[in-house]
Short mmCIF file of C-alpha atoms and ligand atoms in Angstrom, two decimals:
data_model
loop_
_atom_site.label_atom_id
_atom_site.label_comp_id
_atom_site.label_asym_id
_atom_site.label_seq_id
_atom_site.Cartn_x
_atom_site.Cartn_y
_atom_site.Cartn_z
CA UNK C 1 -33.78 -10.51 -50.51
CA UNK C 2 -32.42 -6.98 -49.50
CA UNK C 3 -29.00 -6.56 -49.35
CA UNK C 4 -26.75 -3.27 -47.54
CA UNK C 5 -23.72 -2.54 -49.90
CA UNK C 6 -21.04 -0.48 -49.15
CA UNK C 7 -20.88 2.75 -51.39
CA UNK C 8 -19.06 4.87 -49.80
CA UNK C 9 -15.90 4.53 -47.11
CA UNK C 10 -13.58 7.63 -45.19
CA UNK C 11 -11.69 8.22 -42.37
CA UNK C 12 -10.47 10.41 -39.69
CA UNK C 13 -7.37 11.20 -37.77
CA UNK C 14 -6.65 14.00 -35.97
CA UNK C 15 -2.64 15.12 -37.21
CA UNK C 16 -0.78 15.21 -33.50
CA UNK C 17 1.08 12.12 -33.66
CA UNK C 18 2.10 10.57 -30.12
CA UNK C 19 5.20 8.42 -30.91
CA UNK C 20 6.80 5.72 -28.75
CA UNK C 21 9.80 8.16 -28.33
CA UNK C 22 7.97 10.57 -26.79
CA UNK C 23 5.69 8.30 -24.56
CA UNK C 24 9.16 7.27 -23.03
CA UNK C 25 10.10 11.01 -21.57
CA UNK C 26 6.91 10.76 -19.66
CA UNK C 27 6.48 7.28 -18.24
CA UNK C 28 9.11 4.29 -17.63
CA UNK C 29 8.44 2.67 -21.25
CA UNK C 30 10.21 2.80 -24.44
CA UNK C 31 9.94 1.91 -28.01
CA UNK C 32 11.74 -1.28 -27.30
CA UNK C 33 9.21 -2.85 -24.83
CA UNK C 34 6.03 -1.30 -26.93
CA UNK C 35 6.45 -2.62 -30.73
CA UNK C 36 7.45 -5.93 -30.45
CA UNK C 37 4.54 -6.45 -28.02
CA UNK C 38 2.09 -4.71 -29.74
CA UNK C 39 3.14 -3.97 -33.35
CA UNK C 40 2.68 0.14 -31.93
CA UNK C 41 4.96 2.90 -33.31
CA UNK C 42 3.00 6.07 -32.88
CA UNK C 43 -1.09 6.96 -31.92
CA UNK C 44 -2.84 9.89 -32.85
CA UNK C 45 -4.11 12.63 -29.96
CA UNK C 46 -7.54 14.68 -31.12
CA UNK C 47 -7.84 18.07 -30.16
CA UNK C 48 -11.19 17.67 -31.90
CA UNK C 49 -14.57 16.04 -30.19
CA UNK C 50 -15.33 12.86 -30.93
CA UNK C 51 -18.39 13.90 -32.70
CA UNK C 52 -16.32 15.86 -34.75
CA UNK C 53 -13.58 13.07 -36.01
CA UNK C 54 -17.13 11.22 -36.54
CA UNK C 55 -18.61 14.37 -38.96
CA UNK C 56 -15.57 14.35 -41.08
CA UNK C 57 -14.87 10.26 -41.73
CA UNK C 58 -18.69 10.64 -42.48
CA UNK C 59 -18.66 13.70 -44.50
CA UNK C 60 -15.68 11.98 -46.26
CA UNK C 61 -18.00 8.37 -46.73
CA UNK C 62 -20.95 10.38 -48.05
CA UNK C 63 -18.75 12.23 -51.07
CA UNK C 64 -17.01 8.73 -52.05
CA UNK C 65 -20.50 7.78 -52.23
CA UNK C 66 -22.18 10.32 -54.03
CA UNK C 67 -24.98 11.11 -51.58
CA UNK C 68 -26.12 14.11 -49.68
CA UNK C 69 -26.71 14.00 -46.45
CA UNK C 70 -30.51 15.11 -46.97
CA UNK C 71 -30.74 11.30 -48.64
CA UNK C 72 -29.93 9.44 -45.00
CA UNK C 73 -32.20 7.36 -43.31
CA UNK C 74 -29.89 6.70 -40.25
CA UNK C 75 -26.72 7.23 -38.21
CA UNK C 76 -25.36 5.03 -36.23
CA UNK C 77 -22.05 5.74 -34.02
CA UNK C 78 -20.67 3.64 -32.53
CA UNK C 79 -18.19 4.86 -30.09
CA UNK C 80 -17.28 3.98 -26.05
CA UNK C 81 -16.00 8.15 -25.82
CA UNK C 82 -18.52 10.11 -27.14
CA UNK C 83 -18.57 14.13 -26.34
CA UNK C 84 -21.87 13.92 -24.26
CA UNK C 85 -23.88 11.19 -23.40
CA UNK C 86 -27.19 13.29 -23.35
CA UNK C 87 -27.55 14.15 -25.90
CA UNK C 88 -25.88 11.27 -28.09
CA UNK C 89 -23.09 11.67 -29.59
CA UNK C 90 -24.71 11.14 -33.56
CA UNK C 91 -27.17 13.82 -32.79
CA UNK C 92 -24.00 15.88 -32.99
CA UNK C 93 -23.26 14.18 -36.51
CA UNK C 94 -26.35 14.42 -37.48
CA UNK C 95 -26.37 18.24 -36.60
CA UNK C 96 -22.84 19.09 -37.97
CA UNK C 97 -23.78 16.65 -41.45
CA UNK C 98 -27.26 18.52 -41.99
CA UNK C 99 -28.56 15.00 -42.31
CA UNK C 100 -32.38 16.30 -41.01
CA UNK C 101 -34.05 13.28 -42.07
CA UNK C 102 -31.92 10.48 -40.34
CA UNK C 103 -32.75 8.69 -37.24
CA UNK C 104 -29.35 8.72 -34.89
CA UNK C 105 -28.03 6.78 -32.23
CA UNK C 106 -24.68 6.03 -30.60
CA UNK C 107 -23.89 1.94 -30.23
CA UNK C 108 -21.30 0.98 -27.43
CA UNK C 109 -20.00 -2.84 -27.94
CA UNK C 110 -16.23 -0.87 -27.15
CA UNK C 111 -13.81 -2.15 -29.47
CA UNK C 112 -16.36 -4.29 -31.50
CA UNK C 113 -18.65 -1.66 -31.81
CA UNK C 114 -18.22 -1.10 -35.66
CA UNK C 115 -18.96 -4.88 -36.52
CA UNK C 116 -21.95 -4.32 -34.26
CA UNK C 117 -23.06 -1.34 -35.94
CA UNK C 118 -22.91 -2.63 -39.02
CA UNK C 119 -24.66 -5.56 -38.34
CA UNK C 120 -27.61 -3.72 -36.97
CA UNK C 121 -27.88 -1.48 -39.83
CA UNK C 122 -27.71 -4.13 -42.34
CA UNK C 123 -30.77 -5.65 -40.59
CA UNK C 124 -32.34 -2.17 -40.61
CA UNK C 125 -31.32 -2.47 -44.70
CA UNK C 126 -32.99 -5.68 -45.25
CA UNK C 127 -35.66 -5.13 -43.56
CA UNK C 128 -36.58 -1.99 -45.61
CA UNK C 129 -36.89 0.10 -42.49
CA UNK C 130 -34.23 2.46 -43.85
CA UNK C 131 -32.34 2.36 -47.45
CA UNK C 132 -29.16 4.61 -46.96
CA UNK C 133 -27.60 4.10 -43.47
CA UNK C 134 -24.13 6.18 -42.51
CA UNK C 135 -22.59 3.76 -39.84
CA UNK C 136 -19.59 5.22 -37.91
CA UNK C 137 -16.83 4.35 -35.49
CA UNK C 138 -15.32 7.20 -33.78
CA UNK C 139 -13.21 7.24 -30.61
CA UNK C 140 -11.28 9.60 -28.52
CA UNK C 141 -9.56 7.28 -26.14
CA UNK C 142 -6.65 9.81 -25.29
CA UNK C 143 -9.65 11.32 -23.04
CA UNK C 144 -10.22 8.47 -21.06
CA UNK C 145 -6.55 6.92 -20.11
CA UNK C 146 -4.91 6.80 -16.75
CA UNK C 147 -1.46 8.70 -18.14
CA UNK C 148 0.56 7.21 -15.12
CA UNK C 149 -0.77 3.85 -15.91
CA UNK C 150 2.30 2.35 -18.63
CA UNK C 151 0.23 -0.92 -19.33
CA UNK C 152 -2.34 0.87 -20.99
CA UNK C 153 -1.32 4.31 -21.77
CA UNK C 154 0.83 3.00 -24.68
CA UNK C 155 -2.13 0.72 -26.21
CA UNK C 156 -4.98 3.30 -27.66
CA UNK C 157 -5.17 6.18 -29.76
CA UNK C 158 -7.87 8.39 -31.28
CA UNK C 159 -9.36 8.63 -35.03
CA UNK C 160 -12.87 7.59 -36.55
CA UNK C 161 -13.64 5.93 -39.78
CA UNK C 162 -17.14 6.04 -41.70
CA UNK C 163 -19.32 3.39 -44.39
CA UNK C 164 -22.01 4.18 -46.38
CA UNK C 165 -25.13 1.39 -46.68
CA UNK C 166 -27.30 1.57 -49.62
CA UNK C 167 -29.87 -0.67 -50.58
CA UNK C 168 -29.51 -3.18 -53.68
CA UNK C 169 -30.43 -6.28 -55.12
CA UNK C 170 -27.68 -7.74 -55.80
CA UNK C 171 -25.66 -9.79 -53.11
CA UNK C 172 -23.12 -7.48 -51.53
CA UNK C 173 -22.50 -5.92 -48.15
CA UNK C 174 -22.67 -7.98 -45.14
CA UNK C 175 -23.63 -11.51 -45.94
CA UNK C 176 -22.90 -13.36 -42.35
CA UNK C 177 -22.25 -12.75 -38.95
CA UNK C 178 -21.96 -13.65 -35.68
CA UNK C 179 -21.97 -11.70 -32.74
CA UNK C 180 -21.34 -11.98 -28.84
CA UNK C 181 -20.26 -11.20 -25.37
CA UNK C 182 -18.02 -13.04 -22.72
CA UNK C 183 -19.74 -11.04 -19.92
CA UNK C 184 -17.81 -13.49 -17.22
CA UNK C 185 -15.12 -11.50 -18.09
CA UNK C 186 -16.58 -8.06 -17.63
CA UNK C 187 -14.22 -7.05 -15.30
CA UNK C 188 -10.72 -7.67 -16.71
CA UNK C 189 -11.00 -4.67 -19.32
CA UNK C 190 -13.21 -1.90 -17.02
CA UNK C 191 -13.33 1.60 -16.74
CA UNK C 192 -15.58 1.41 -13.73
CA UNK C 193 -16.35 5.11 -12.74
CA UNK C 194 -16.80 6.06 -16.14
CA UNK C 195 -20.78 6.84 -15.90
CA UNK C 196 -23.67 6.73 -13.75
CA UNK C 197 -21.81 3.66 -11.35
CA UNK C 198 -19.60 7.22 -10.39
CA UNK C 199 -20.14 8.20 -6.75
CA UNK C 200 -20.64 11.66 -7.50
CA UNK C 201 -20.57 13.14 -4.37
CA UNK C 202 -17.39 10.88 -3.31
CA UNK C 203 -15.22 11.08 -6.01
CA UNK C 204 -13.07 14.52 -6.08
CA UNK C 205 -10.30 13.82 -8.20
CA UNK C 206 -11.99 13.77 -11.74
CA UNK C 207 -9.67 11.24 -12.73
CA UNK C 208 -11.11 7.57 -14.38
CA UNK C 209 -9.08 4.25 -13.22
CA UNK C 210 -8.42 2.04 -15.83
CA UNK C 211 -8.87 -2.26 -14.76
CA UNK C 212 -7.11 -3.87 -17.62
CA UNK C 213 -5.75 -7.36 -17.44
CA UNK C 214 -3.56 -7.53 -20.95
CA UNK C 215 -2.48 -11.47 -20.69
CA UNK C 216 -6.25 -12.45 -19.89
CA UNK C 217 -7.62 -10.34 -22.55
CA UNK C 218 -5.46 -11.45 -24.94
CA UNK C 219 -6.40 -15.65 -24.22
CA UNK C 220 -10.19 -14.01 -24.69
CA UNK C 221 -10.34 -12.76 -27.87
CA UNK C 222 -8.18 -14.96 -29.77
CA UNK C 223 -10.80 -17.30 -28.60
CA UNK C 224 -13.72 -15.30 -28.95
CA UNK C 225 -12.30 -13.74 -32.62
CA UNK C 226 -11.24 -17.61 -33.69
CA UNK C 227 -15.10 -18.25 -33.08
CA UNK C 228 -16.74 -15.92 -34.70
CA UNK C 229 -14.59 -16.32 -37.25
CA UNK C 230 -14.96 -20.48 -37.81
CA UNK C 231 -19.37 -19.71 -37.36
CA UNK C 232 -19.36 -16.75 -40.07
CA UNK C 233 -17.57 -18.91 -42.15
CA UNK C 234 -19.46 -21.89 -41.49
CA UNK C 235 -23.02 -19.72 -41.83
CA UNK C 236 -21.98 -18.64 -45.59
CA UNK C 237 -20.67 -22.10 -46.53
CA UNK C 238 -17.17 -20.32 -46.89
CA UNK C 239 -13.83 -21.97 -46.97
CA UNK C 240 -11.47 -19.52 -45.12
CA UNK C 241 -9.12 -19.57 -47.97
CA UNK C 242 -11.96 -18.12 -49.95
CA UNK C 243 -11.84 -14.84 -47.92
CA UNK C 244 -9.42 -12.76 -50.09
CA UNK C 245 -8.62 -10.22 -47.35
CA UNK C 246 -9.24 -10.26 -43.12
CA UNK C 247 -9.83 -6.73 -41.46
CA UNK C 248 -9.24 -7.31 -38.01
CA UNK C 249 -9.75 -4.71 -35.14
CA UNK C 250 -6.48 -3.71 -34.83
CA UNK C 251 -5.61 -4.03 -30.98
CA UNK C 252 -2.07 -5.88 -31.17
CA UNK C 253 0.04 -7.02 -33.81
CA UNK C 254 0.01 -10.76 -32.10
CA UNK C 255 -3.54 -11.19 -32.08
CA UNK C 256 -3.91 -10.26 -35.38
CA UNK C 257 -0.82 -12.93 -36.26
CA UNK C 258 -2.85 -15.75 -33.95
CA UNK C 259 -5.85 -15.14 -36.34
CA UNK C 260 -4.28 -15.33 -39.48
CA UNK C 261 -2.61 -18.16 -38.21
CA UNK C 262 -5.95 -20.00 -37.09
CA UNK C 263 -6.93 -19.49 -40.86
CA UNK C 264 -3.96 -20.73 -42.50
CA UNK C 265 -4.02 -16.75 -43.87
CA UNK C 266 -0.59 -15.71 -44.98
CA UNK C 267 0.12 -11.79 -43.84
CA UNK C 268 -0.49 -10.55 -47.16
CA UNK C 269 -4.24 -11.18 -46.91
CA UNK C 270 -4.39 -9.47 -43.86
CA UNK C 271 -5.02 -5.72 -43.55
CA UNK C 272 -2.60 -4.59 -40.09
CA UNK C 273 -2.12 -0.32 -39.98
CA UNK C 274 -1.64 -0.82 -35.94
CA UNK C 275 1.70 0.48 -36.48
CA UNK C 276 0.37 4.17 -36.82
CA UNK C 277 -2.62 4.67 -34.99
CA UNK C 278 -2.46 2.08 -32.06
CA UNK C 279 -5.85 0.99 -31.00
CA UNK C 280 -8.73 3.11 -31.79
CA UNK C 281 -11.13 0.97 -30.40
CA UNK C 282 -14.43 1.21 -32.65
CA UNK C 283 -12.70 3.04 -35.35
CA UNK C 284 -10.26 0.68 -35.93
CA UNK C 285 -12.05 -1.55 -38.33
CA UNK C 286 -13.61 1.48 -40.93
CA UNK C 287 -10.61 3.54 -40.68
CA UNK C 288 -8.45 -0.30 -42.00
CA UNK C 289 -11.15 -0.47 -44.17
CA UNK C 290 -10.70 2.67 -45.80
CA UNK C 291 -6.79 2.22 -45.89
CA UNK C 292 -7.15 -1.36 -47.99
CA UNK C 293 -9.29 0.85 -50.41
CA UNK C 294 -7.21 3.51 -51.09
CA UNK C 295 -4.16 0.76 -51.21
CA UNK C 296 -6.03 -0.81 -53.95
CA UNK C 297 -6.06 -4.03 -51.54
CA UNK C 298 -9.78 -4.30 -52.12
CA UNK C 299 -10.91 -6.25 -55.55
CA UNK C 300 -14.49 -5.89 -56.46
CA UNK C 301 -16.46 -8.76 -55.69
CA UNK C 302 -13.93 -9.94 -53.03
CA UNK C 303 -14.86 -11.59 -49.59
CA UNK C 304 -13.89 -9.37 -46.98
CA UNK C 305 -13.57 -10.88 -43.27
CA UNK C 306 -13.70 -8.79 -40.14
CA UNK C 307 -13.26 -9.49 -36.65
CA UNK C 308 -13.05 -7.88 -33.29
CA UNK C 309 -13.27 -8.33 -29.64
CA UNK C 310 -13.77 -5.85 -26.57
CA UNK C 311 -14.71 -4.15 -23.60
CA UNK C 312 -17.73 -6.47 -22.50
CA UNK C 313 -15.95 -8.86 -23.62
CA UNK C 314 -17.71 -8.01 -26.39
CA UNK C 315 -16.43 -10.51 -29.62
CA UNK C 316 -17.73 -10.53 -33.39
CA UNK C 317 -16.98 -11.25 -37.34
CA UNK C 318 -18.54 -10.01 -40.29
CA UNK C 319 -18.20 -11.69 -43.62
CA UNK C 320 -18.48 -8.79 -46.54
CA UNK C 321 -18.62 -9.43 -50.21
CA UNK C 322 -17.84 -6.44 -52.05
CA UNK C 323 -19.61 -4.73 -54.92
CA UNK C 324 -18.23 -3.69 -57.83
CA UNK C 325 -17.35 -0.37 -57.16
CA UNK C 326 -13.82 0.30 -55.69
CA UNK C 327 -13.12 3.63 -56.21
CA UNK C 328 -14.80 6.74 -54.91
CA UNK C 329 -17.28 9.11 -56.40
CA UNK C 330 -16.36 11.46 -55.01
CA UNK C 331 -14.13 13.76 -52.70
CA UNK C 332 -14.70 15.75 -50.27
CA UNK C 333 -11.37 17.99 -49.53
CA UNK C 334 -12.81 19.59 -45.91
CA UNK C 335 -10.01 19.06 -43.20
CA UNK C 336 -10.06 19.79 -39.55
CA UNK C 337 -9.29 23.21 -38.13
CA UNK C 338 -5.28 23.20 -37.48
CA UNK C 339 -3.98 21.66 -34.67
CA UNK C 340 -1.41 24.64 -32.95
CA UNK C 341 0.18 22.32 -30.20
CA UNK C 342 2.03 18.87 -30.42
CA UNK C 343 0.81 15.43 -28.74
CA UNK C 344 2.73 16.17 -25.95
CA UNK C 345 1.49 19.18 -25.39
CA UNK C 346 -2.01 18.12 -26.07
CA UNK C 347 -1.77 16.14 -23.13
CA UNK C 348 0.67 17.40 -20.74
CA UNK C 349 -2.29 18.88 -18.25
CA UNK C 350 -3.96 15.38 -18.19
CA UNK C 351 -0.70 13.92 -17.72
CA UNK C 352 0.11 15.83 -14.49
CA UNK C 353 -3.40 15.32 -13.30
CA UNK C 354 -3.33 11.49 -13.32
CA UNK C 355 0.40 11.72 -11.19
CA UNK C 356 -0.77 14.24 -8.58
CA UNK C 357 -3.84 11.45 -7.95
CA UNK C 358 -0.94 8.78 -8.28
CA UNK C 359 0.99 10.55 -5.80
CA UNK C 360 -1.52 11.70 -3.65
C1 COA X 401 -0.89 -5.35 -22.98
C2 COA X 401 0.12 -6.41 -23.40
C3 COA X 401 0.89 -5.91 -24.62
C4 COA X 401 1.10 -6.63 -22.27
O1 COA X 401 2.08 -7.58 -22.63
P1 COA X 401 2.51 -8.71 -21.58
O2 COA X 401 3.59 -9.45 -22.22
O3 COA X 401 1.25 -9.42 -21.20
O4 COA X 401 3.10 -7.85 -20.40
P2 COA X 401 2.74 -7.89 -18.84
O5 COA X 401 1.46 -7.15 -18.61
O6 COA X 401 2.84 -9.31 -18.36
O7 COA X 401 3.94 -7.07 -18.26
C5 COA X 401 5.26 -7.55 -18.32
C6 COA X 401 6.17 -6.52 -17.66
O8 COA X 401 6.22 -5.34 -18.48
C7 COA X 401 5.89 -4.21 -17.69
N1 COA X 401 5.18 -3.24 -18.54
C8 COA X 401 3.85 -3.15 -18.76
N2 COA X 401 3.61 -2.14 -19.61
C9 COA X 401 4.81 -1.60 -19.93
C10 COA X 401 5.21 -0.54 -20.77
N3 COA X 401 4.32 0.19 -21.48
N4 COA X 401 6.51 -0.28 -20.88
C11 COA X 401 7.44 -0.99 -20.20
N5 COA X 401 7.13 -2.01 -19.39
C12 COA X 401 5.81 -2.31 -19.25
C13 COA X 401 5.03 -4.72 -16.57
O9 COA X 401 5.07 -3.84 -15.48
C14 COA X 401 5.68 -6.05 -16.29
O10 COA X 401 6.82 -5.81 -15.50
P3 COA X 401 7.17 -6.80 -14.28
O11 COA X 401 7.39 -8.15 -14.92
O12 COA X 401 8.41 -6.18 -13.73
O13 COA X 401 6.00 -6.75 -13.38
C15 COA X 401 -0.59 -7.73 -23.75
O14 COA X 401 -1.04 -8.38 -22.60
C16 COA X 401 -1.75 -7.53 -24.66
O15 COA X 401 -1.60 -7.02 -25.76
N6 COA X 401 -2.96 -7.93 -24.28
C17 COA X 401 -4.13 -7.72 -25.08
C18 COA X 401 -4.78 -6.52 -24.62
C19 COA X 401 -5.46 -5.73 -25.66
O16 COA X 401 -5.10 -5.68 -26.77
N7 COA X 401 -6.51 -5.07 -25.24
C20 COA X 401 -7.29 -4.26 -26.05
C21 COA X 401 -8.69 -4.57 -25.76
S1 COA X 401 -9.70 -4.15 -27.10
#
């Protein structure tokens, strides 16, 4: 039996930081409605593509695991923004990485498009169609919201976070999962003009609309999360207080609390940087990832539990057990080119765009 382990983990995320404070001098909100709802401080803006927040978490995974990019088999990014959609957004990685030998494609399961991802490239792992797989999430959400719309607005955030999957013998890497969709429910988290289903010749305003039912969403994926949690657990004869540390998709500070408290998990198992970066949709789970490395919250040879929900409603959980390795190989110390304008000002132009069409 094949395994995929994980040698190699980075992040991300673009420096403008979009607080709650400032959010509140451009909509009717304010920090005291946002973090005790969400567990949301600040969000990050990109004034990068997506494809490029993607490169760098890569670049980033590939030094902590010692590989070129010459050595890659695949790319898989999985994203619900990318830059283009033809071509796809990882022949841009792909491109930018110099990876020439790696077959790319972009995955969209929304939020739970990194437990996807990582699911299929484990299977392309064991089945020894590929032995060194990069698997990113990447998002630029900033691009897509309705800025006049407070329910949302405050919720997402951009950033991208990267894993490295090599082959090996020994058991490591993903060793259960369970994945799934509550397409009833397609409708309740919808960016509907967003694509092809645009009326190209009717629509003027260039603006998205955003259908987003928070309280319904929110009954969802505790549910969905809560099962794909119990069936990993169940499929690798796991106990949940076995799992040493959950990584959930990091969409609000209550769901994450509802799953921890469906596993009889105390907080300090559980890996929560919503605080900073709001929801990043895909990227949410590498870029935590990466974070509970660098804390030193990852042991080697630990069970590692992820789970997720999203647009779709797509739902999933991943059981990981870790290698041995902990620490990087290496570094890489590229940045992103400087950012000359704040958050704010990042977005001020989309901003007035979506209230002229509110107004209008
Ligand atoms: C979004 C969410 C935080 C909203 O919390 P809620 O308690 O359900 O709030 P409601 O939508 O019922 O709104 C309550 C009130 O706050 C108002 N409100 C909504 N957003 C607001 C904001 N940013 N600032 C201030 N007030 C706001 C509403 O207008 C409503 O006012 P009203 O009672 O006068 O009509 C919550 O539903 C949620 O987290 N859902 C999960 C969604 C999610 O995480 N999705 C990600 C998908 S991957």
């Amino acid at each position: 039996m094949k395994y995929a382990n994980i040698t190699g983990w980075g992040k991300c995320l673009p420096p403008a930081v979009l607080t709650n404070d400032d959010l509140s001098t451009i909509m009717d909100t304010s920090d005291e409605w946002i973090y005790p709802r969400t567990g949301i401080k600040a969000r990050r803006v990109s004034h990068v593509s997506n494809s490029t927040l993607a490169t760098l978490a890569g670049r980033r995974a590939l030094a902590c695991a010692g590989l070129e990019a010459s050595e890659l088999d695949g790319i898989i990014l999985a994203t619900a923004t990318p830059g283009t959609l033809v071509p796809n957004g990882a022949s841009a990685v792909q491109q930018a990485l110099g990876a020439h030998q790696a077959a790319v494609f972009d995955l969209n399961a929304a939020c739970t498009g990194f437990v996807y991802a990582l699911s299929v490239a484990t299977s392309l792992v064991q089945t020894g169609m590929m032995s060194k797989v990069l698997v990113i999430g990447a998002e630029r959400l900033t691009q897509l919201l309705d800025w006049a719309k407070r329910d949302t607005a405050v919720l997402f955030g951009d950033g991208a976070g990267a894993v490295v999957l090599e082959a090996s013998d020994i058991e490591s890497g993903l060793i259960a999962n369970k994945l799934g969709c509550d397409s009833e429910a397609r409708e309740i988290l919808h960016v509907p003009n967003f694509g092809t289903d645009r009326v190209r010749f009717a629509d003027i305003d260039g603006l998205f609309t955003f259908n987003f039912e928070g309280q319904e969403i929110f009954k969802r994926a505790v549910r969905g999360m809560g099962e794909a949690t119990g069936a990993v657990l169940a499929q690798a004869g796991i106990a949940p207080e076995q799992v040493d540390l959950i990584v959930p998709h990091q969409a609000n500070m209550r769901i994450i609390e509802t799953l921890a408290k469906r596993m009889n998990a105390p907080m300090d198992k559980v890996m929560v940087n919503i605080e900073h970066y709001g929801n990043t949709s895909a990227a949410t789970v590498p870029i935590a990832l990466c974070e509970a490395l660098e804390q030193g919250r990852v042991k080697p040879n630990s069970y590692l539990l992820s789970a997720a929900f999203g647009a779709g409603l797509t739902w999933g959980a991943a059981l990981l057990k870790w290698g041995d390795r902990v620490t990087p190989l290496g570094h890489c110390d590229e940045e992103l080119p400087p950012c000359e304008q704040n958050a704010l000002e990042l977005i001020a132009h989309a901003v007035d765009g979506c209230q002229q069409a509110r107004d209008a």
